[in-house]
PDB file of C-alpha atoms in Angstrom:
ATOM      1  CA  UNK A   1      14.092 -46.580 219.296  1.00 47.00           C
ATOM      2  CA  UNK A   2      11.137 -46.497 221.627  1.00 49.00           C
ATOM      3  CA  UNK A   3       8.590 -44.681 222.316  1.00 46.00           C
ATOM      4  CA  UNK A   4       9.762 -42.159 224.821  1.00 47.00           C
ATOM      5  CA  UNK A   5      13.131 -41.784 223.217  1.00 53.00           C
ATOM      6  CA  UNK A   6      11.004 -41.041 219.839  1.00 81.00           C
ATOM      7  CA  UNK A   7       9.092 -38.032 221.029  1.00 86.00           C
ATOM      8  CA  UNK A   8      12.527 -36.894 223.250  1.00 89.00           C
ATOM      9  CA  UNK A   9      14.440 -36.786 220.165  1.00 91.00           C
ATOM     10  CA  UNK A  10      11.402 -35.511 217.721  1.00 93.00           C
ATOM     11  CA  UNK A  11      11.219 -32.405 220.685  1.00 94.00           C
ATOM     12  CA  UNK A  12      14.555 -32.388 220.019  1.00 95.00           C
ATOM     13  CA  UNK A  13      14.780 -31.621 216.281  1.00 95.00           C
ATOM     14  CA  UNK A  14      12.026 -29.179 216.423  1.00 96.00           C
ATOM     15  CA  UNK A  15      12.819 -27.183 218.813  1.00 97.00           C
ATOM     16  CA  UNK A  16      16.572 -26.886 217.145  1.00 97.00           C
ATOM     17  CA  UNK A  17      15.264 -26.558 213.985  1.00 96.00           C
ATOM     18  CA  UNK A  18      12.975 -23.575 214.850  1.00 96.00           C
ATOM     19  CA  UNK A  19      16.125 -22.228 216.882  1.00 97.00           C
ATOM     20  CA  UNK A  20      18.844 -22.506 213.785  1.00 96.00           C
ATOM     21  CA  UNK A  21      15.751 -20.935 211.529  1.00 94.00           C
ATOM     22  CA  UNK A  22      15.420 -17.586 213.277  1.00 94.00           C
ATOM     23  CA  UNK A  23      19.648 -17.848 213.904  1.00 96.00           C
ATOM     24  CA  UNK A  24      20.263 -17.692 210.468  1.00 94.00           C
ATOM     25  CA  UNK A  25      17.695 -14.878 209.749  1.00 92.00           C
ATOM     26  CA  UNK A  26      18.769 -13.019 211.974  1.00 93.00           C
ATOM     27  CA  UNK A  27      22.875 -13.313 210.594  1.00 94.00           C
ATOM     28  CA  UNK A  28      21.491 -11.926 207.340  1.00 90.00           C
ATOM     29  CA  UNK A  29      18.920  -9.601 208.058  1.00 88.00           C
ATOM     30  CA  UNK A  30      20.587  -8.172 211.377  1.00 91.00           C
ATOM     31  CA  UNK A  31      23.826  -5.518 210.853  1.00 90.00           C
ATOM     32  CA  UNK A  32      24.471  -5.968 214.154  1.00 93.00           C
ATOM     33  CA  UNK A  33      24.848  -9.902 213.919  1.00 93.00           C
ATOM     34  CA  UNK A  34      27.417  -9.609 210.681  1.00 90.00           C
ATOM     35  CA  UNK A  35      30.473  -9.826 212.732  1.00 91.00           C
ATOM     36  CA  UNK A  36      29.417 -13.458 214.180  1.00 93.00           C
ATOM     37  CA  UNK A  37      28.603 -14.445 210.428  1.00 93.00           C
ATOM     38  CA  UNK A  38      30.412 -16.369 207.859  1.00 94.00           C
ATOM     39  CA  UNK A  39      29.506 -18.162 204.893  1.00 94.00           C
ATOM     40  CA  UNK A  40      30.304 -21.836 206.246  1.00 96.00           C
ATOM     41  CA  UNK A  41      28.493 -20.927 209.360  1.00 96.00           C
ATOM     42  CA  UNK A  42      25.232 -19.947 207.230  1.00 94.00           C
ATOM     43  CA  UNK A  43      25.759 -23.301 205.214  1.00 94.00           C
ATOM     44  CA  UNK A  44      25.774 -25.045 208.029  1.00 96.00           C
ATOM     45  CA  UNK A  45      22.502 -23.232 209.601  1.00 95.00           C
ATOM     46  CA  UNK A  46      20.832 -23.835 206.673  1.00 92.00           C
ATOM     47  CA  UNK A  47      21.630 -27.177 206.113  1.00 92.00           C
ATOM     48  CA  UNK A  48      20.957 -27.826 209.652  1.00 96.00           C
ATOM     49  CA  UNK A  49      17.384 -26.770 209.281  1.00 93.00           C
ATOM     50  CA  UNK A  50      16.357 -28.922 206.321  1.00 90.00           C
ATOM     51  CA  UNK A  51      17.596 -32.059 207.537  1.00 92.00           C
ATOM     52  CA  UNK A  52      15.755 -31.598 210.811  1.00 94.00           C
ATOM     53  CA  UNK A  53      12.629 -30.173 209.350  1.00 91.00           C
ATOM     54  CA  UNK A  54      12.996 -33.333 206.605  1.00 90.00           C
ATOM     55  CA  UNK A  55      13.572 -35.484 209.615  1.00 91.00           C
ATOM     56  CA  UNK A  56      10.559 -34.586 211.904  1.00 93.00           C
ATOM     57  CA  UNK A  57       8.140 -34.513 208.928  1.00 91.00           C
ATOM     58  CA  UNK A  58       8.839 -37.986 208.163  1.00 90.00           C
ATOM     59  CA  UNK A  59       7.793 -39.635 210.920  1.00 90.00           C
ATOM     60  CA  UNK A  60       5.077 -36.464 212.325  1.00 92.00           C
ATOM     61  CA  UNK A  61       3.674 -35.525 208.458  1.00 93.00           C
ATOM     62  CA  UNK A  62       0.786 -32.995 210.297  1.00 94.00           C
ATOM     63  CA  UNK A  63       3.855 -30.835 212.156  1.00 92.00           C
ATOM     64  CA  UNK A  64       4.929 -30.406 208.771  1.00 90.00           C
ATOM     65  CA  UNK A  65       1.845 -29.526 207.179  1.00 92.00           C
ATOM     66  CA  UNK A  66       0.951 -26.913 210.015  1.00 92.00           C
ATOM     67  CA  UNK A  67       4.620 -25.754 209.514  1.00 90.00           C
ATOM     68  CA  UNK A  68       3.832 -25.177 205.545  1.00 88.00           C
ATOM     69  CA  UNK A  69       0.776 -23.691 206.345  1.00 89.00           C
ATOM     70  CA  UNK A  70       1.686 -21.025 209.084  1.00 88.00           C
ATOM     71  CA  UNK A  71       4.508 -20.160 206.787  1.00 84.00           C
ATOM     72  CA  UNK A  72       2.211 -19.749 203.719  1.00 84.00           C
ATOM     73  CA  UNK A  73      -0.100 -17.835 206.315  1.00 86.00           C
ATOM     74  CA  UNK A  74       2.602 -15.510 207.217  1.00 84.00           C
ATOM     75  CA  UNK A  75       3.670 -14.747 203.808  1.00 83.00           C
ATOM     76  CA  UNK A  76       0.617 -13.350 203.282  1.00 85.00           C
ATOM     77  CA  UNK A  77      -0.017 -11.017 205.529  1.00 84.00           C
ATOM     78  CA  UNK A  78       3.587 -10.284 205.429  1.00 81.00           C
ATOM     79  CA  UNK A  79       5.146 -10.470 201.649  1.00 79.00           C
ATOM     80  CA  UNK A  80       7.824  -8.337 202.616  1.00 77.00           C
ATOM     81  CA  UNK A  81       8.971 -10.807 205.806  1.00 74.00           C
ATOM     82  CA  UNK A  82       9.691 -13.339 202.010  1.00 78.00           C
ATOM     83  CA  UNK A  83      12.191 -11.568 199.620  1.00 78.00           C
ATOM     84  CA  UNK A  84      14.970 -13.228 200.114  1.00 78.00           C
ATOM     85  CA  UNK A  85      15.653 -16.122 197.912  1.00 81.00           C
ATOM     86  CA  UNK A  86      16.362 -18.327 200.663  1.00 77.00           C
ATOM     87  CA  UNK A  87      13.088 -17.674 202.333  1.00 77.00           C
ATOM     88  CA  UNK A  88      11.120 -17.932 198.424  1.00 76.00           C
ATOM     89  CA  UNK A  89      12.921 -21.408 198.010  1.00 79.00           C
ATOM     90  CA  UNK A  90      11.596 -22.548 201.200  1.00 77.00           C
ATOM     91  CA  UNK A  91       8.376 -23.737 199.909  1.00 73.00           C
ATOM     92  CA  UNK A  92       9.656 -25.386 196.513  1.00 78.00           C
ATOM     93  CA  UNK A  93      12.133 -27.144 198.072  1.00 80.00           C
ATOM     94  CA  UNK A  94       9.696 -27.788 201.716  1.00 78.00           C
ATOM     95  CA  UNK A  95       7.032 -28.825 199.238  1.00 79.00           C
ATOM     96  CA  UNK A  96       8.948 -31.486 197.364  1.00 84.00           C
ATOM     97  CA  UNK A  97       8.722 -33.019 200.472  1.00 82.00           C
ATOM     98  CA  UNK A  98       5.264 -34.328 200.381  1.00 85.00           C
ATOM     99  CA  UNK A  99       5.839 -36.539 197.703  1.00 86.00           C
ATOM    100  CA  UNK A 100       7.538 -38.980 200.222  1.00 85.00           C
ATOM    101  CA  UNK A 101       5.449 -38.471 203.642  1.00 86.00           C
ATOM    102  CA  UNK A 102       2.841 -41.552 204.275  1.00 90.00           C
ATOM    103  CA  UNK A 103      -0.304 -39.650 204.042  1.00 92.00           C
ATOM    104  CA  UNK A 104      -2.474 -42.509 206.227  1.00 93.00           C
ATOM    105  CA  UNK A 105      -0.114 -41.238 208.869  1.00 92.00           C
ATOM    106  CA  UNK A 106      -1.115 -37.768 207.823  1.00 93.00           C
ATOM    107  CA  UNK A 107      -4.619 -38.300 207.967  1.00 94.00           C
ATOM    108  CA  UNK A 108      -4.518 -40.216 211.261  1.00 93.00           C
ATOM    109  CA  UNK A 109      -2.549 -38.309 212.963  1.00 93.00           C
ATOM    110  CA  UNK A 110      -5.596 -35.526 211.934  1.00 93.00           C
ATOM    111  CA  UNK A 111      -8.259 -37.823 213.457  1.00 93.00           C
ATOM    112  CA  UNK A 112      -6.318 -38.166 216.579  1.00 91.00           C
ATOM    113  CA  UNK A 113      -6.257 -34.392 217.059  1.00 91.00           C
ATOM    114  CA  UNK A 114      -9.776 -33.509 216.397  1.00 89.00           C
ATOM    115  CA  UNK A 115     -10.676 -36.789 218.593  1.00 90.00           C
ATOM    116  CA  UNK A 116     -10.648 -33.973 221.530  1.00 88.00           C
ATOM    117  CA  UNK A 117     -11.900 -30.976 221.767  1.00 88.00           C
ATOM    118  CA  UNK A 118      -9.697 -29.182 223.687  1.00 88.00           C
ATOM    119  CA  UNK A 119      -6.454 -30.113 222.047  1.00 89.00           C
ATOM    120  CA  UNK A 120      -8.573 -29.779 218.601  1.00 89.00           C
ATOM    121  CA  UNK A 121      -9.574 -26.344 219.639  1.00 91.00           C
ATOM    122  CA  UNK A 122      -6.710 -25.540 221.455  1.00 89.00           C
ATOM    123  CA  UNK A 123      -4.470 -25.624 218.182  1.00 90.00           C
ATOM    124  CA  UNK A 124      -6.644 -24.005 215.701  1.00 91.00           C
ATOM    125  CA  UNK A 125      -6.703 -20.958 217.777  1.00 91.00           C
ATOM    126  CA  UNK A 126      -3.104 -21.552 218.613  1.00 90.00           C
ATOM    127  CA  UNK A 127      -2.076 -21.559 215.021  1.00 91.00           C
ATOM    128  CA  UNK A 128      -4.161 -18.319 213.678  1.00 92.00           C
ATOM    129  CA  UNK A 129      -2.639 -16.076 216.264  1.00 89.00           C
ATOM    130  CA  UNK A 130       0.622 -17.249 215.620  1.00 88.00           C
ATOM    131  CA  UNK A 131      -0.141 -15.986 212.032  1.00 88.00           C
ATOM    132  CA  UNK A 132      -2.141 -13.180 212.458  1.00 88.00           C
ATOM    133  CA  UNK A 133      -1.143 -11.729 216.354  1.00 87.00           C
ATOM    134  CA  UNK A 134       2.039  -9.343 215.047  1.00 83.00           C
ATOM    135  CA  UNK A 135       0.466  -8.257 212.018  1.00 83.00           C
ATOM    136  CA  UNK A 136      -2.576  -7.268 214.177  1.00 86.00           C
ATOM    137  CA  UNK A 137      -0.625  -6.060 217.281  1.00 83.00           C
ATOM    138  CA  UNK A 138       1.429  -4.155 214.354  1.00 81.00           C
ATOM    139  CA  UNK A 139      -1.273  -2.768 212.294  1.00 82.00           C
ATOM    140  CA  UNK A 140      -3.717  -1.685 215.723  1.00 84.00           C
ATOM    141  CA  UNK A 141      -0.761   0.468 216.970  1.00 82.00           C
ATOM    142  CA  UNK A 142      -0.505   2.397 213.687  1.00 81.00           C
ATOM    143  CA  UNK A 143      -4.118   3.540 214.128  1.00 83.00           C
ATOM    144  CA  UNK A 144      -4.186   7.306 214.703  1.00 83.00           C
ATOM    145  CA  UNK A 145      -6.022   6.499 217.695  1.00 83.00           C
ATOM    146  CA  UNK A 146      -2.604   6.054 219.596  1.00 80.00           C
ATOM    147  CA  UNK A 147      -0.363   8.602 220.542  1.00 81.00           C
ATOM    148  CA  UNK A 148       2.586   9.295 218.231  1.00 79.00           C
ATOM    149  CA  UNK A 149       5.179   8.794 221.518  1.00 75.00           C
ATOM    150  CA  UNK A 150       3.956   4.710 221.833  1.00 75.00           C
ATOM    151  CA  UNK A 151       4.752   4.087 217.684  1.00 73.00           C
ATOM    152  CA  UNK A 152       8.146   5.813 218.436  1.00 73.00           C
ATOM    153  CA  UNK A 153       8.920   4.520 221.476  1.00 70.00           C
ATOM    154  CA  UNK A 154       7.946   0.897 220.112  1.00 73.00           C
ATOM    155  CA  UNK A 155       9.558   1.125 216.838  1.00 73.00           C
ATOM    156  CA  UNK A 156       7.067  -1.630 215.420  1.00 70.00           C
ATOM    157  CA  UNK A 157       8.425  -1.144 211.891  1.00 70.00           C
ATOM    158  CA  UNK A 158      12.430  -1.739 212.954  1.00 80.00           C
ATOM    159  CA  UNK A 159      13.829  -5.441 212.968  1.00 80.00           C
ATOM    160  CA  UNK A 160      15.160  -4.601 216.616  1.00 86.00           C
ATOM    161  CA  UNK A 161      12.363  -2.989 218.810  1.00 85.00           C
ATOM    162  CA  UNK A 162      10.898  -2.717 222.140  1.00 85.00           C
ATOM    163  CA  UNK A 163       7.566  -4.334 220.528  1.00 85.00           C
ATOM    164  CA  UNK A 164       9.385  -7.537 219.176  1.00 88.00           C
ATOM    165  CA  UNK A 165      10.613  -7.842 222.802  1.00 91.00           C
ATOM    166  CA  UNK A 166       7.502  -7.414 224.348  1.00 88.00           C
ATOM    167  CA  UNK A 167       5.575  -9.526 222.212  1.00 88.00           C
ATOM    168  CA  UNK A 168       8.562 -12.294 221.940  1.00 92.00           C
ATOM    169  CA  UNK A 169       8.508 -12.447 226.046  1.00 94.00           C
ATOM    170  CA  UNK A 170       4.783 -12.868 225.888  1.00 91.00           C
ATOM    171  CA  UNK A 171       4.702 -15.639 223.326  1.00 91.00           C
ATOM    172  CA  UNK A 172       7.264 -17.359 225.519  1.00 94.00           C
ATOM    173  CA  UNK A 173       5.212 -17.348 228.109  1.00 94.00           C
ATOM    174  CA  UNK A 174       2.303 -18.548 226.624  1.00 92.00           C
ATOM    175  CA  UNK A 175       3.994 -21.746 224.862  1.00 93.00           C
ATOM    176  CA  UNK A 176       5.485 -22.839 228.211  1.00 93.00           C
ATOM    177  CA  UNK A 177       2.042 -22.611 229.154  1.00 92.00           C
ATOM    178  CA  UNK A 178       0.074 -24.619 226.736  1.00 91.00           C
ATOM    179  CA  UNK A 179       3.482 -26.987 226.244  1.00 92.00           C
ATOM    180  CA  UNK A 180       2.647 -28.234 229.796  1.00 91.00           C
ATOM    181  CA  UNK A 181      -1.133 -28.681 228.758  1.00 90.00           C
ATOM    182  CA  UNK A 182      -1.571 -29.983 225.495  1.00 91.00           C
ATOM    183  CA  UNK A 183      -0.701 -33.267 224.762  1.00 90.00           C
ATOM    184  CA  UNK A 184      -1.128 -34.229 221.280  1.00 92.00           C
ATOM    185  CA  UNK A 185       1.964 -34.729 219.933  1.00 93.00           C
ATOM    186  CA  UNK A 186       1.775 -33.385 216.747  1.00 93.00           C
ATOM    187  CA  UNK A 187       0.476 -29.774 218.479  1.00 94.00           C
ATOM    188  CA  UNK A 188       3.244 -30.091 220.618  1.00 94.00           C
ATOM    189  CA  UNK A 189       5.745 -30.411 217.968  1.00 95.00           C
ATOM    190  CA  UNK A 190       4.491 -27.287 216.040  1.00 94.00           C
ATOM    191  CA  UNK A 191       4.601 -24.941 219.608  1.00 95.00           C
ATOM    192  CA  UNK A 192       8.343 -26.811 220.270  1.00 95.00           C
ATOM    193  CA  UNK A 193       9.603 -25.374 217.179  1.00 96.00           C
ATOM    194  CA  UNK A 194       8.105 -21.735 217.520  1.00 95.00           C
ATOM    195  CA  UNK A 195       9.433 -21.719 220.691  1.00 96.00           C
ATOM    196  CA  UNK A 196      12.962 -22.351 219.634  1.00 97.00           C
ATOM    197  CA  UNK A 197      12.602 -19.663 217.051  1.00 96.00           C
ATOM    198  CA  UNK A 198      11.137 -17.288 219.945  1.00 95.00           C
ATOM    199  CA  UNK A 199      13.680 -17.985 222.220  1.00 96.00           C
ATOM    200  CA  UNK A 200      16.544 -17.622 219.778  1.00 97.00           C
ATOM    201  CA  UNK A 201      14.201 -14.037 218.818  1.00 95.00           C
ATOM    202  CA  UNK A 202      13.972 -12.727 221.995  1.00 95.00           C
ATOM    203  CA  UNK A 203      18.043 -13.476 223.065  1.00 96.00           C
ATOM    204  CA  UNK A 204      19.005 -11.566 220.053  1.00 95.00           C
ATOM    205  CA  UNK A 205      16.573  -8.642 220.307  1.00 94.00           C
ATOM    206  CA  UNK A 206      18.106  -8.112 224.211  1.00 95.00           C
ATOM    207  CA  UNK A 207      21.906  -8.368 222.410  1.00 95.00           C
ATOM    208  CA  UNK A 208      21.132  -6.008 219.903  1.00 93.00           C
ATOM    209  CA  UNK A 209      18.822  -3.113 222.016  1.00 90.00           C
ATOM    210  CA  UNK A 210      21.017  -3.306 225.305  1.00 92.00           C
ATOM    211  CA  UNK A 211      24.480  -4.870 224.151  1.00 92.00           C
ATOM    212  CA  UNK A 212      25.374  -4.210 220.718  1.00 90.00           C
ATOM    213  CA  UNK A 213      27.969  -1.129 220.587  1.00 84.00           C
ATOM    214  CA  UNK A 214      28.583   0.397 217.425  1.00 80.00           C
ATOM    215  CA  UNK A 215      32.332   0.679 218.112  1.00 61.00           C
ATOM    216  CA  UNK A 216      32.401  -2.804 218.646  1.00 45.00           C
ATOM    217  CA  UNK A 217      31.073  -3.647 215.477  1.00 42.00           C
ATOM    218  CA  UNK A 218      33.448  -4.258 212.582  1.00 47.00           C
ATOM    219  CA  UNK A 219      32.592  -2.167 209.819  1.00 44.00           C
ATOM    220  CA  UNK A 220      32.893   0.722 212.327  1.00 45.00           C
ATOM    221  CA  UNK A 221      36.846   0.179 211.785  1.00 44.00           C
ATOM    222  CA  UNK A 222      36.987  -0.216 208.245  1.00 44.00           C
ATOM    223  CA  UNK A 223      34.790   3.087 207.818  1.00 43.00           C
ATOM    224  CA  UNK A 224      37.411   4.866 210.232  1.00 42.00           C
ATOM    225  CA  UNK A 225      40.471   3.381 208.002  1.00 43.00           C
ATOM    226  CA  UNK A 226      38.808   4.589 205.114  1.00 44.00           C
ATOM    227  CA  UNK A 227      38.930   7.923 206.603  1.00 44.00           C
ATOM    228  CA  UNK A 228      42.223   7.829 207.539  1.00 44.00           C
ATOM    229  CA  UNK A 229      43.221   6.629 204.222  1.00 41.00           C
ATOM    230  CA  UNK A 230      41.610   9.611 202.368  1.00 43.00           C
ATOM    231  CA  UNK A 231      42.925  12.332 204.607  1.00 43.00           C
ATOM    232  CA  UNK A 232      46.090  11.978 203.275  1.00 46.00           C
ATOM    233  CA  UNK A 233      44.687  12.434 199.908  1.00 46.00           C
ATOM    234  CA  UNK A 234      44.267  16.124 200.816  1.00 45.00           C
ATOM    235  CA  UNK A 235      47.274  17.743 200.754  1.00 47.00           C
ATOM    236  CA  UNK A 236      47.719  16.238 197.016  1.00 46.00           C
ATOM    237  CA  UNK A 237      45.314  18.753 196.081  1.00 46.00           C
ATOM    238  CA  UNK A 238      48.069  21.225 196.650  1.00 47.00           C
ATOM    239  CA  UNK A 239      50.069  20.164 194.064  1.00 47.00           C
ATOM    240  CA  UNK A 240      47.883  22.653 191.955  1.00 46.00           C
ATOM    241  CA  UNK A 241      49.608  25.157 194.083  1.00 46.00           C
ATOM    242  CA  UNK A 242      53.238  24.427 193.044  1.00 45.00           C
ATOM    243  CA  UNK A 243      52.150  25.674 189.507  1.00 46.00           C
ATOM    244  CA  UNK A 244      50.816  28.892 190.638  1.00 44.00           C
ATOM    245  CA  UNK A 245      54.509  30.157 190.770  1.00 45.00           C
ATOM    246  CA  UNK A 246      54.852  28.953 187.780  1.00 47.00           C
ATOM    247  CA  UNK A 247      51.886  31.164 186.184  1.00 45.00           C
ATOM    248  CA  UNK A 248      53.822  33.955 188.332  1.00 46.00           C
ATOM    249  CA  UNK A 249      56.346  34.234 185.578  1.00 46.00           C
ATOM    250  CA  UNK A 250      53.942  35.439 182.945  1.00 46.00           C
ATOM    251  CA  UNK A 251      52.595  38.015 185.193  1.00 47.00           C
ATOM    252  CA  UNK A 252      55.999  39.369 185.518  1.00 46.00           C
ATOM    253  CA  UNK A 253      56.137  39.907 181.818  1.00 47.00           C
ATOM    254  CA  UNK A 254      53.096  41.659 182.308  1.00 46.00           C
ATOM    255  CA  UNK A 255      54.524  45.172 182.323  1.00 46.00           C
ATOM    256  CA  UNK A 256      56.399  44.115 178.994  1.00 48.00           C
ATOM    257  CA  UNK A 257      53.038  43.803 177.624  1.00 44.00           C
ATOM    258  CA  UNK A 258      51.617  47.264 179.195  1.00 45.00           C
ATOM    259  CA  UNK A 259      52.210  48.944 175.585  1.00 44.00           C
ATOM    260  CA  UNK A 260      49.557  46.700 173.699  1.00 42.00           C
ATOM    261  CA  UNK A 261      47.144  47.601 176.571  1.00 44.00           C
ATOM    262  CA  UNK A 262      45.059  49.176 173.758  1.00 43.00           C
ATOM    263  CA  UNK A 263      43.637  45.652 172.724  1.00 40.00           C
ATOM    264  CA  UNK A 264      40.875  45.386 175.386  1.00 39.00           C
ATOM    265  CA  UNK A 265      39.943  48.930 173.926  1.00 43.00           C
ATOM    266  CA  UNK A 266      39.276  47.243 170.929  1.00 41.00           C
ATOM    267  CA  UNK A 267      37.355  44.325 172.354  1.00 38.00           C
ATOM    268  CA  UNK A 268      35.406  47.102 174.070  1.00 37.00           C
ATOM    269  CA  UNK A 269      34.595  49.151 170.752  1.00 41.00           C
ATOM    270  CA  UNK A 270      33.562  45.702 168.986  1.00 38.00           C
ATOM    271  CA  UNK A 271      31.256  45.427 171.870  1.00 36.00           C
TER     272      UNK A 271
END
């Protein structure tokens, strides 16, 4: 494999792996996804991701150490973006993994990047806004300094908003950007997979804000078969009424019983 065909197919990988990472987050955490979901699919997502991840970190060790890190970053500022098991497991089973990588590699690949100062610079303060811009971005808006229509409107704290969209399109944006001027492999690596997830991020947010129909949606059905399954239940509640004749009977008797009328006289005088 040459040289070329290496960084082709490392692109490649990361960018996929990134993509199938926010694609199977998005099957579990998204309703409006469920439909498209099964388990073999997720499986295969997840499987997917672990051999590419394993695969690029072999031979790039410092993508995979900034992809640790930014997700360790992340789960900081964020602990409730990391309750899932899946997304726990991540760094046990991500973390076995540098017991194999070639850490000369590692550390070379760390002297090549801080041999400039622009790419050096570049991906430090590439790699603290991707951890800290949404939480910012997030956290600013909630100030009581802006209006109450722009948090509404924005619905920053719902997994489908205008926000994600607007920030998702602008992080786009900026990794086309700085793909086409940095040129350290290992920064490109890390931006290639962040823009898979982005992309994958943004397509979905469009489906479910401006696409997505609830009728469309699955569940909708079985909810309406439920319905139509208990309505029948109803009338059974009349079969209550079929013994009301039957109590009918005594009350004809009643004027049998008119001559011992006196008894609620004596329930009165015991009163």
């Amino acid at each position: 494999m040459n040289i070329s065909t290496n960084k082709t197919t490392l692109f490649a990988c990361t960018f996929l792996c990134g993509a199938v990472a926010k694609t199977y987050d998005d099957l579990t955490d998204n309703y409006r996804l469920h439909k498209f979901s099964n388990p073999i699919l997720l499986e295969v997502l997840k499987g997917t991701f672990m051999l590419t991840l394993t695969f690029t970190s072999i031979f790039n060790p410092l993508w995979g150490l900034m992809m640790w890190m930014l997700n360790f970053g992340i789960m900081l500022l964020e602990p409730s973006s990391y309750e899932l098991p899946y997304e726990k497991s991540l760094y046990i089973t991500y973390g076995v993994l540098f017991m194999f990588i070639n850490y000369d590699k590692l550390f070379e690949q760390i002297n090549e990047l801080y041999s400039s100062f622009y790419e050096g610079s570049a991906t430090v303060v590439f790699f603290f806004l991707a951890i800290i811009t949404e939480t910012t971005i997030r956290k600013t808006i909630l100030l009581p300094i802006f209006p109450q229509y722009v948090k509404d409107n924005f619905n920053i704290e719902k997994e489908v908003s205008l926000f994600k969209i607007t920030e998702t399109s602008y992080a786009v944006l900026t990794l086309v950007f700085l793909l086409n001027n940095i040129h350290n492999i290992s920064s490109k690596l890390f931006m290639s997979w962040i823009l898979g997830y982005m992309g994958v991020r943004l397509c979905v947010q469009l489906y479910s804000l401006f696409v997505y129909k609830p009728k469309t949606f699955s569940l909708d059905e079985t909810h309406i078969k439920q319905k139509s399954i208990k309505e029948p239940e109803e009338p059974k509640e009349e079969e209550p009424k079929e013994e009301e004749p039957k109590e009918e009977e005594p009350k004809e008797e009643e004027p049998k019983e008119e001559e011992p009328k006196e008894e609620p006289k004596n329930t009165s005088e015991t009163i």
